[in-house]
Coordinates of N, CA and C in Angstrom, one line a residue:
X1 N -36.8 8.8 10.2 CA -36.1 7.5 10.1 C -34.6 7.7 10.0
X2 N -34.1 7.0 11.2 CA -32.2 7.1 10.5 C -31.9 6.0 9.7
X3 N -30.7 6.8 8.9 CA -30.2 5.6 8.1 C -29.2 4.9 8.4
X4 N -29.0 3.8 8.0 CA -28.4 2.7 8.4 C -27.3 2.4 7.3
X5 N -26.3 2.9 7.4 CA -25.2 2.3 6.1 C -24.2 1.4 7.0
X6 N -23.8 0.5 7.1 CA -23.1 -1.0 7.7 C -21.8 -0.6 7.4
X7 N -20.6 -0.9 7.9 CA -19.1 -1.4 7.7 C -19.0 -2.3 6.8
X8 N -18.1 -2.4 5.6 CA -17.9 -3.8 5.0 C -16.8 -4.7 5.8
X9 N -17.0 -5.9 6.0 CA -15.7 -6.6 6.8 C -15.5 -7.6 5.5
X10 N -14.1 -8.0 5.7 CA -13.8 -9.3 4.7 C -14.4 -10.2 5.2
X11 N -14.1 -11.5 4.7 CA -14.5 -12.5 5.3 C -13.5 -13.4 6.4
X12 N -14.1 -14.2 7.1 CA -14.1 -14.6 8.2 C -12.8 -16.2 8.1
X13 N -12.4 -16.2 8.4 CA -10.8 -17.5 8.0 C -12.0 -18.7 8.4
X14 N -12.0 -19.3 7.6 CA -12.7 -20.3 8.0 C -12.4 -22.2 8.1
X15 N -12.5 -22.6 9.2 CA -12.2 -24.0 9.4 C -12.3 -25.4 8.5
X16 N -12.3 -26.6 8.2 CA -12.7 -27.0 7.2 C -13.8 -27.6 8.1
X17 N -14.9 -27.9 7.3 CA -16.2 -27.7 8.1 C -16.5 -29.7 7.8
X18 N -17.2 -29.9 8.8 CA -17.7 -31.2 9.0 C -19.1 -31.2 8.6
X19 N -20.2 -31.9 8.9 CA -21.9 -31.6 9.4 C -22.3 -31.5 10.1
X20 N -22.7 -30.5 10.8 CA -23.2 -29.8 11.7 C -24.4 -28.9 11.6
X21 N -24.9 -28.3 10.5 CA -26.0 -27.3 10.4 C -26.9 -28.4 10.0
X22 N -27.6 -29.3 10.3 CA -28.7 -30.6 9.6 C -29.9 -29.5 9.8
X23 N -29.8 -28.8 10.7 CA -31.1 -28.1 11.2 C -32.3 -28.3 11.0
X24 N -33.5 -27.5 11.5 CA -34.9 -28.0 11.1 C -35.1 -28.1 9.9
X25 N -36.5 -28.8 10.4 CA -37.2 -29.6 9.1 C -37.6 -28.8 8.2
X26 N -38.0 -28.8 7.1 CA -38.5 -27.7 6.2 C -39.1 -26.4 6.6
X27 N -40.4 -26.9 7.8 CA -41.0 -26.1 8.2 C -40.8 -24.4 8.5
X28 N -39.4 -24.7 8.7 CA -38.7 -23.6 9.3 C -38.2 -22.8 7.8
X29 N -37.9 -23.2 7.0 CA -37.4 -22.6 5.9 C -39.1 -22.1 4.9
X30 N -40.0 -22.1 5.1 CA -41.3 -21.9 5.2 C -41.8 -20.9 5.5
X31 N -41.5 -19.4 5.2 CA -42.1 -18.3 6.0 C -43.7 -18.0 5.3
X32 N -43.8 -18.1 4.2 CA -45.5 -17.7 3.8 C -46.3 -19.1 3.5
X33 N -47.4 -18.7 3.8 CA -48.8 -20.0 3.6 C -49.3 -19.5 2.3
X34 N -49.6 -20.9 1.9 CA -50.7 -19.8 0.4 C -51.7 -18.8 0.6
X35 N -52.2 -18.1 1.8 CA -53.0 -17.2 2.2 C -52.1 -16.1 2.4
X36 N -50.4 -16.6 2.3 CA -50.2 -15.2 2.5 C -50.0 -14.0 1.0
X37 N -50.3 -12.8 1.6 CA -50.4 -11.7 -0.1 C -49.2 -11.4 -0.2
X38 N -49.3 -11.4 -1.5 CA -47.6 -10.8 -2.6 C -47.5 -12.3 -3.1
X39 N -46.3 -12.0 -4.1 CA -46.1 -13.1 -5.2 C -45.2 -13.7 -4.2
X40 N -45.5 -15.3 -4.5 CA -44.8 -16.1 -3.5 C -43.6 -16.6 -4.7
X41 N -42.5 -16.6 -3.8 CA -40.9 -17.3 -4.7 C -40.4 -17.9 -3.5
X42 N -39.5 -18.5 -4.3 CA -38.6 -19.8 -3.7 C -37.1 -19.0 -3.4
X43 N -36.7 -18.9 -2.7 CA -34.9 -18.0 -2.8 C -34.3 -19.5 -2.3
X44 N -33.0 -19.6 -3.0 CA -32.5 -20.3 -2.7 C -30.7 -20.2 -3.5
X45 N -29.8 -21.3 -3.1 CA -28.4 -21.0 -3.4 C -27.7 -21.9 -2.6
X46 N -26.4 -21.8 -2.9 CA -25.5 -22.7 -1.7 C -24.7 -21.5 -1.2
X47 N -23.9 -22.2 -0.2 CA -22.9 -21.3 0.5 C -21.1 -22.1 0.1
X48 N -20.2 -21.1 -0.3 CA -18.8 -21.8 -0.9 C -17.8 -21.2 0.2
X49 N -16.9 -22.0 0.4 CA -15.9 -21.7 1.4 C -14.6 -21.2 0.3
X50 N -13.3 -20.7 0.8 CA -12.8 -19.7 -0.1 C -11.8 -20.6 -1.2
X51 N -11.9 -22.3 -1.2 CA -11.7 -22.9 -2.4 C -12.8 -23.3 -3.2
X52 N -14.0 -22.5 -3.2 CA -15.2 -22.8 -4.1 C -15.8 -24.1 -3.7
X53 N -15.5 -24.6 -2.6 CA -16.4 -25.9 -2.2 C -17.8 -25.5 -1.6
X54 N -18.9 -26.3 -2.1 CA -19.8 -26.1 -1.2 C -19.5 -26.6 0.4
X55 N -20.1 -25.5 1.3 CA -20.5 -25.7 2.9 C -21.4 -26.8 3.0
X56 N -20.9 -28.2 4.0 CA -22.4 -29.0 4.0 C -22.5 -28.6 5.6
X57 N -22.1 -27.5 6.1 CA -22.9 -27.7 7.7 C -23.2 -25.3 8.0
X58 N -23.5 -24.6 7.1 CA -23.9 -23.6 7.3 C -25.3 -23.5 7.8
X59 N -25.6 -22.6 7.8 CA -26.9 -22.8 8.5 C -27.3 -20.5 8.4
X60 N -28.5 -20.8 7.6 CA -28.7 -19.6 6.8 C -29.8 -19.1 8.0
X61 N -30.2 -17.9 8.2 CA -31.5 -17.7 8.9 C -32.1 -16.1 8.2
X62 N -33.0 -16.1 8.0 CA -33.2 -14.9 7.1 C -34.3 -13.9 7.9
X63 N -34.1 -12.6 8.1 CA -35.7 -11.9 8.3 C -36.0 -10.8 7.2
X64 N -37.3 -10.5 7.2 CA -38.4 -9.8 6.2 C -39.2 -9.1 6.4
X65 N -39.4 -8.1 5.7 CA -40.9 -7.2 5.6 C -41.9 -7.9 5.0
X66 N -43.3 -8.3 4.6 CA -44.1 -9.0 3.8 C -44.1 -8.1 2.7
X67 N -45.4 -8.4 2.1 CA -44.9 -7.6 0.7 C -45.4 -6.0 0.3
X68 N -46.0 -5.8 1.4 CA -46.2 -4.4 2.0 C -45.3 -3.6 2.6
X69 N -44.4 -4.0 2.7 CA -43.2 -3.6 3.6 C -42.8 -3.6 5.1
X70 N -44.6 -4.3 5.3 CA -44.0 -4.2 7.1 C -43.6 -5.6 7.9
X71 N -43.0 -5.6 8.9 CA -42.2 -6.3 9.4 C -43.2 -6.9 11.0
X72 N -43.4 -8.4 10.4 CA -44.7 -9.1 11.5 C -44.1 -8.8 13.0
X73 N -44.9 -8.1 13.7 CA -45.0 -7.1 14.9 C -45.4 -8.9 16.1
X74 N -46.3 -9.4 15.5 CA -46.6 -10.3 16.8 C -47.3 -12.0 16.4
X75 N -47.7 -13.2 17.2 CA -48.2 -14.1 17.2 C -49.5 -13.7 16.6
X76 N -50.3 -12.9 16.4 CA -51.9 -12.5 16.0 C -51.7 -12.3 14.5
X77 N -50.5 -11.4 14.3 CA -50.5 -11.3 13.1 C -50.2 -12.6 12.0
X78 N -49.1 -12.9 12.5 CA -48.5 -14.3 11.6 C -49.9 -15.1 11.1
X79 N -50.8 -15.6 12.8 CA -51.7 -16.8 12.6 C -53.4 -15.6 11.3
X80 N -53.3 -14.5 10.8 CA -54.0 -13.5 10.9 C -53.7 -13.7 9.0
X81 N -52.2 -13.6 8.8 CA -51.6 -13.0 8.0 C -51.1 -14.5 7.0
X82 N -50.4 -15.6 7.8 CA -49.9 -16.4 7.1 C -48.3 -16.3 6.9
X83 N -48.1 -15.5 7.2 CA -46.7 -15.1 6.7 C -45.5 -14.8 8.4
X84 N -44.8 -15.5 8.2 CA -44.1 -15.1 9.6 C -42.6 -14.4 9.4
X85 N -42.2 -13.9 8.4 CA -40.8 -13.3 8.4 C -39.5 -13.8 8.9
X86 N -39.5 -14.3 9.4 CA -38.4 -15.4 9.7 C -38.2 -16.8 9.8
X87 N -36.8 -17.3 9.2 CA -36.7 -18.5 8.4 C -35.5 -18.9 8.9
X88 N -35.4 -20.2 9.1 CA -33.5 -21.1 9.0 C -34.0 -22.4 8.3
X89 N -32.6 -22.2 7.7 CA -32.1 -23.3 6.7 C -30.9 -24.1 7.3
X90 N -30.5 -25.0 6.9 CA -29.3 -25.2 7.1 C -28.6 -26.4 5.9
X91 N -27.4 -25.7 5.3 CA -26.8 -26.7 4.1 C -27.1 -28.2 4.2
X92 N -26.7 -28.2 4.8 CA -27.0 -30.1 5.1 C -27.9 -30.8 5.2
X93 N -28.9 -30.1 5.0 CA -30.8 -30.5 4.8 C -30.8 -31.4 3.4
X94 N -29.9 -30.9 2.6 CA -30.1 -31.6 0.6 C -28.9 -32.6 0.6
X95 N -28.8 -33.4 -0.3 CA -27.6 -33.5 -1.0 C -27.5 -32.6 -1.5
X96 N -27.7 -31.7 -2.3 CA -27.2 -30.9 -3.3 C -26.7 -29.6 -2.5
X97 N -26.1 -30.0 -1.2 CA -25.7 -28.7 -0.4 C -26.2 -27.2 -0.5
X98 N -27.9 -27.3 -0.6 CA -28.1 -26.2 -1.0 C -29.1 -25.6 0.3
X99 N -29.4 -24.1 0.0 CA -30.2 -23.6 1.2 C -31.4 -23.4 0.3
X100 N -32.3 -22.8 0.5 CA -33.9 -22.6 0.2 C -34.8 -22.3 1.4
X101 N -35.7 -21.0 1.2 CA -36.6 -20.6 1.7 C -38.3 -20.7 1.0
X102 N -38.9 -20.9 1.2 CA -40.3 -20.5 0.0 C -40.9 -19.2 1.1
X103 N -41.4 -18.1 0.5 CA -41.8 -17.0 1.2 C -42.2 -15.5 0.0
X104 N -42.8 -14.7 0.4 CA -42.9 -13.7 -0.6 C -42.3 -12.8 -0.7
X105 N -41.9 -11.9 -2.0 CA -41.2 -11.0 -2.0 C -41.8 -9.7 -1.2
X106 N -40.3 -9.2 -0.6 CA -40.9 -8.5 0.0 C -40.8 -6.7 -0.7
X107 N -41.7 -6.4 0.2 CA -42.1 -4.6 -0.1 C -40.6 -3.7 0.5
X108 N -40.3 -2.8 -0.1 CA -39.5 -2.2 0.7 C -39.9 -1.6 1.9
X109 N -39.1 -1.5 3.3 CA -39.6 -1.4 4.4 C -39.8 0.2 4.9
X110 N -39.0 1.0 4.1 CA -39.3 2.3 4.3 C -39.3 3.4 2.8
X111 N -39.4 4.0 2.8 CA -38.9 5.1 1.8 C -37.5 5.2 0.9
X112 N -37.0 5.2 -0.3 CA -35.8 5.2 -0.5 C -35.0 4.0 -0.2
X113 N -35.7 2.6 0.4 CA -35.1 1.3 0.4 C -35.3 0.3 -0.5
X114 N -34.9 -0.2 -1.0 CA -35.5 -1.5 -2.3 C -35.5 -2.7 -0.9
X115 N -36.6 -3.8 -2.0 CA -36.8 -5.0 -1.2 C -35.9 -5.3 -1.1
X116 N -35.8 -6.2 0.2 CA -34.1 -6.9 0.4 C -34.8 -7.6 1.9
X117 N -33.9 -9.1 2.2 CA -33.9 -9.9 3.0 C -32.6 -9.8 3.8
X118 N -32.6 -9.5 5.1 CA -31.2 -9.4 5.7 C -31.2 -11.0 5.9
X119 N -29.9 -11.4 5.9 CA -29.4 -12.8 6.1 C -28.2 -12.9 7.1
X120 N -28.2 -13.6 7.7 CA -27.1 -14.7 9.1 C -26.5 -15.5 8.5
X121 N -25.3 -15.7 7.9 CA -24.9 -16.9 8.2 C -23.8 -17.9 8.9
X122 N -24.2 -18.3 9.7 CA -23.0 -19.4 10.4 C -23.0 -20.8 10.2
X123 N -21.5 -21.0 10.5 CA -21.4 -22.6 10.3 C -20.2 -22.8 11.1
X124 N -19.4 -23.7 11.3 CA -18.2 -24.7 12.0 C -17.5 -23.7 11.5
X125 N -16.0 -23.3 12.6 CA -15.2 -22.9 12.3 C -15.5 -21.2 12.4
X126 N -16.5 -20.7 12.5 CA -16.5 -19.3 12.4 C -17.1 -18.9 14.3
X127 N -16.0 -17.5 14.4 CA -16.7 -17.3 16.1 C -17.8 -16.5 16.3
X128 N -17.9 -16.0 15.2 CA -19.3 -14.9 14.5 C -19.8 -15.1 13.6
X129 N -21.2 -14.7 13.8 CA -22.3 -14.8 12.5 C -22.0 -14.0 11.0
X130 N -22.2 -13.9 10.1 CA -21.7 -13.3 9.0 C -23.4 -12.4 8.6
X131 N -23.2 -11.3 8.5 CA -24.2 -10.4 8.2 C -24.3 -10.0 6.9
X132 N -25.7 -10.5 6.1 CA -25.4 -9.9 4.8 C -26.8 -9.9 4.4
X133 N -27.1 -9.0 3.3 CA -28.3 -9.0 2.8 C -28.5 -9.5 1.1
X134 N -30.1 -9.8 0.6 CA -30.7 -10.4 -0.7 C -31.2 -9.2 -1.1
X135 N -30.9 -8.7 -2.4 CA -31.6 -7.6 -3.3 C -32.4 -8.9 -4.3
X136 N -33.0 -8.0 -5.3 CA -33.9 -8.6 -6.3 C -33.0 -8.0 -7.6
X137 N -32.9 -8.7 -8.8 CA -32.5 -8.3 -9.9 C -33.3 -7.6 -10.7
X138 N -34.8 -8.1 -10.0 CA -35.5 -7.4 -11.2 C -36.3 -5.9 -10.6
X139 N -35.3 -5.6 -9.5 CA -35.6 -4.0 -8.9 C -34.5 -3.1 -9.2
X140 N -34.2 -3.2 -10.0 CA -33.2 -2.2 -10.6 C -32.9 -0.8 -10.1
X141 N -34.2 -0.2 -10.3 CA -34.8 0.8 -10.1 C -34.5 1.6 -8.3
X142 N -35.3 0.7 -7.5 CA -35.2 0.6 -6.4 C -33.6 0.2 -6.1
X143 N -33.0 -0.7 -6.4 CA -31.7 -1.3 -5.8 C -30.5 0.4 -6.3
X144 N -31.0 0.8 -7.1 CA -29.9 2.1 -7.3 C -29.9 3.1 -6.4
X145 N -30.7 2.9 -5.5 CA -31.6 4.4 -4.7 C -31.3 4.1 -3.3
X146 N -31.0 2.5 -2.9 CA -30.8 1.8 -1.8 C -29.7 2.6 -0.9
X147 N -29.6 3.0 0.0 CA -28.4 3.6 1.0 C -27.8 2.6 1.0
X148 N -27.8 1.4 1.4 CA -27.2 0.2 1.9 C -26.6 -0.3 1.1
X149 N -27.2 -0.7 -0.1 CA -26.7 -0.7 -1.6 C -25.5 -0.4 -2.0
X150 N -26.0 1.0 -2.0 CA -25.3 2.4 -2.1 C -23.8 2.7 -1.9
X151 N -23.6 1.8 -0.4 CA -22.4 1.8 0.1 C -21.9 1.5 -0.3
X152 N -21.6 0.1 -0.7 CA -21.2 -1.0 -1.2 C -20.2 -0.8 -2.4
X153 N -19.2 -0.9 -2.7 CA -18.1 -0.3 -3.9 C -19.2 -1.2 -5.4
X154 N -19.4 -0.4 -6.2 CA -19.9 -0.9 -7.5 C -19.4 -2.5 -7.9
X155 N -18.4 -3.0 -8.4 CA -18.4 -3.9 -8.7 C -18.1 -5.2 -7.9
X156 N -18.5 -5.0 -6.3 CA -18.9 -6.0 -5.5 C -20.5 -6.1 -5.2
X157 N -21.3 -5.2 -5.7 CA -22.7 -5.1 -5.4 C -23.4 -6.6 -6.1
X158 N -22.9 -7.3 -7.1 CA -23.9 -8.2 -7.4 C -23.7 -9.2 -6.9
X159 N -22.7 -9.2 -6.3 CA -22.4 -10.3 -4.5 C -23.8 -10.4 -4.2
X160 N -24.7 -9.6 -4.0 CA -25.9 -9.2 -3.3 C -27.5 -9.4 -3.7
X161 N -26.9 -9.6 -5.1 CA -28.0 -9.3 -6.2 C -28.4 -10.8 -6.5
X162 N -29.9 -11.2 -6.0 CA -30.6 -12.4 -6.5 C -31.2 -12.7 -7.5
X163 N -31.1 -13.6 -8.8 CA -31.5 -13.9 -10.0 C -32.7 -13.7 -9.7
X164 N -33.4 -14.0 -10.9 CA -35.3 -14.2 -10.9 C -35.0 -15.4 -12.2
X165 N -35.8 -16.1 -12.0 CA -35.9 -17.5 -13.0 C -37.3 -17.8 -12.7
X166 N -37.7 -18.1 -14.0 CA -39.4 -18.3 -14.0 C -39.2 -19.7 -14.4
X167 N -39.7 -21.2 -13.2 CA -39.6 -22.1 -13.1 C -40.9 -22.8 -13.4
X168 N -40.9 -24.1 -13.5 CA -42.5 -25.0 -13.7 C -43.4 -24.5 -12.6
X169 N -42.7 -24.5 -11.5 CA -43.4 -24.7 -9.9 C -43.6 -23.1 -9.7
X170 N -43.1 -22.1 -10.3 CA -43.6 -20.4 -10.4 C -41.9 -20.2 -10.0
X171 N -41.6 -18.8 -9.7 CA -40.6 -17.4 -9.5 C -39.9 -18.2 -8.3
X172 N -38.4 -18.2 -9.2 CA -37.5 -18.0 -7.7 C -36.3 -17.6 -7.9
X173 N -35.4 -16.9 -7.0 CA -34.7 -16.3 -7.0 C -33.4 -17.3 -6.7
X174 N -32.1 -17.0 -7.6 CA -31.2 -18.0 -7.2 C -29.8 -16.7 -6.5
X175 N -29.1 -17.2 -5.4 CA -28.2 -16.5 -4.9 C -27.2 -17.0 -4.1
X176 N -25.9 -17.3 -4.9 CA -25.0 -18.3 -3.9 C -24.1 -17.4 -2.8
X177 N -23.5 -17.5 -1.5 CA -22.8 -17.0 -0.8 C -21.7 -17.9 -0.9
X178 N -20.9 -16.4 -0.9 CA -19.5 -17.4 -0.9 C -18.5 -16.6 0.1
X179 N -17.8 -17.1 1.1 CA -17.6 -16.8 2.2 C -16.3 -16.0 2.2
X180 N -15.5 -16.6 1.2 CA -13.9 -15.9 0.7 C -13.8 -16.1 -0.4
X181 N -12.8 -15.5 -1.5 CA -12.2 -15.7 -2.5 C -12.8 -14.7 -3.0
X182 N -12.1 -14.4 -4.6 CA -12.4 -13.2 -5.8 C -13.9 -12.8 -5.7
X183 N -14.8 -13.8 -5.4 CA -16.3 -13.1 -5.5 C -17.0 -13.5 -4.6
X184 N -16.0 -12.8 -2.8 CA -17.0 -13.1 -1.8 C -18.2 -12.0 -1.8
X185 N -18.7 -12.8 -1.3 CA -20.1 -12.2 -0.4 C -19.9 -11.1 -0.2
X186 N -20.0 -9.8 -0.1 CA -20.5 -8.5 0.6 C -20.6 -9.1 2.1
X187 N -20.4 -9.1 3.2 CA -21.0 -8.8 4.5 C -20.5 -7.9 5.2
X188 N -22.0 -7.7 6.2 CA -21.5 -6.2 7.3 C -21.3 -6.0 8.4
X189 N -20.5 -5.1 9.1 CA -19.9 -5.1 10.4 C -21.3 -4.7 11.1
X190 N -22.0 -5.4 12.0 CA -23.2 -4.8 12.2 C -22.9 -4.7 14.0

């Protein structure tokens, strides 16, 4: 297997954003059925532009390993499995300018990787997508061992790092992006 360690880039000068990411209906932010296996959670967060305002027109899209670590190969599997590994959101779906996925945590995808969701995000104003990945807080273990991780200067790593909160409705993970300023986002030159 090669490994993959990314470029860090700053972030991206960004326009003042109107609404434009309404995007699909829930359905899409939906990647597991209750048939699918591993503990199901909710990830979710907003996205802040570099005076701390929420984004109301970003638009998130996420992919996944299930919770075995492997990464859905075809149409037989998804309808087989329940689980489809890819998701979009987009800010403008809530009032509360927030993104959310419901789907399961995932398995790490190879040897010496902790679980982690790579994430997209664009919105108005930007001429490129922004590349960046979801760790788990409660993989400690695994998140120290991560190459990807790894790279990453220590005290910008929890840019990266998604809460765990044990809610009425069960486990979800909270994680805001924030595009510029003192506590942007991690993203990678991919």
């Amino acid at each position: 297997a090669q490994s993959f360690v990314p470029n860090l880039v700053p972030g991206k000068k960004l326009a003042k954003s109107t609404p434009a990411a309404r995007g699909p209906g829930p359905g899409r932010a939906r990647l597991a059925g209750p048939e699918a296996a591993g503990e199901h959670i909710r990830l979710s967060g907003r996205v802040f532009d570099g005076d701390g305002v929420p984004v109301n027109d970003a638009m998130l899209e996420i992919r996944q390993a299930d919770a075995s670590g492997r990464f859905v190969a075809s149409r037989a599997e998804i309808a087989a499995s329940g689980f489809r590994g890819f998701g979009r959101c987009g800010t403008g779906t809530h009032a509360s300018l927030h993104w959310w996925f419901d789907t399961v945590k995932p398995g790490p995808a190879a040897p010496g990787e902790a679980p982690c969701i790579d994430v997209i995000v664009t919105m108005r104003g930007m001429l490129l997508p922004a590349f960046t990945r979801i760790y788990f807080d409660d993989e400690a273990e695994a998140n120290a061992r991560d190459p990807v991780l790894a790279a990453v200067p220590a005290e910008r790593r929890a840019t990266l790092v998604a809460k765990r909160q044990v809610q009425p409705g069960g486990i979800s993970y909270l994680l805001d992006i924030r595009m510029q300023g003192p506590k942007e986002t991690v993203f990678f030159d991919l």
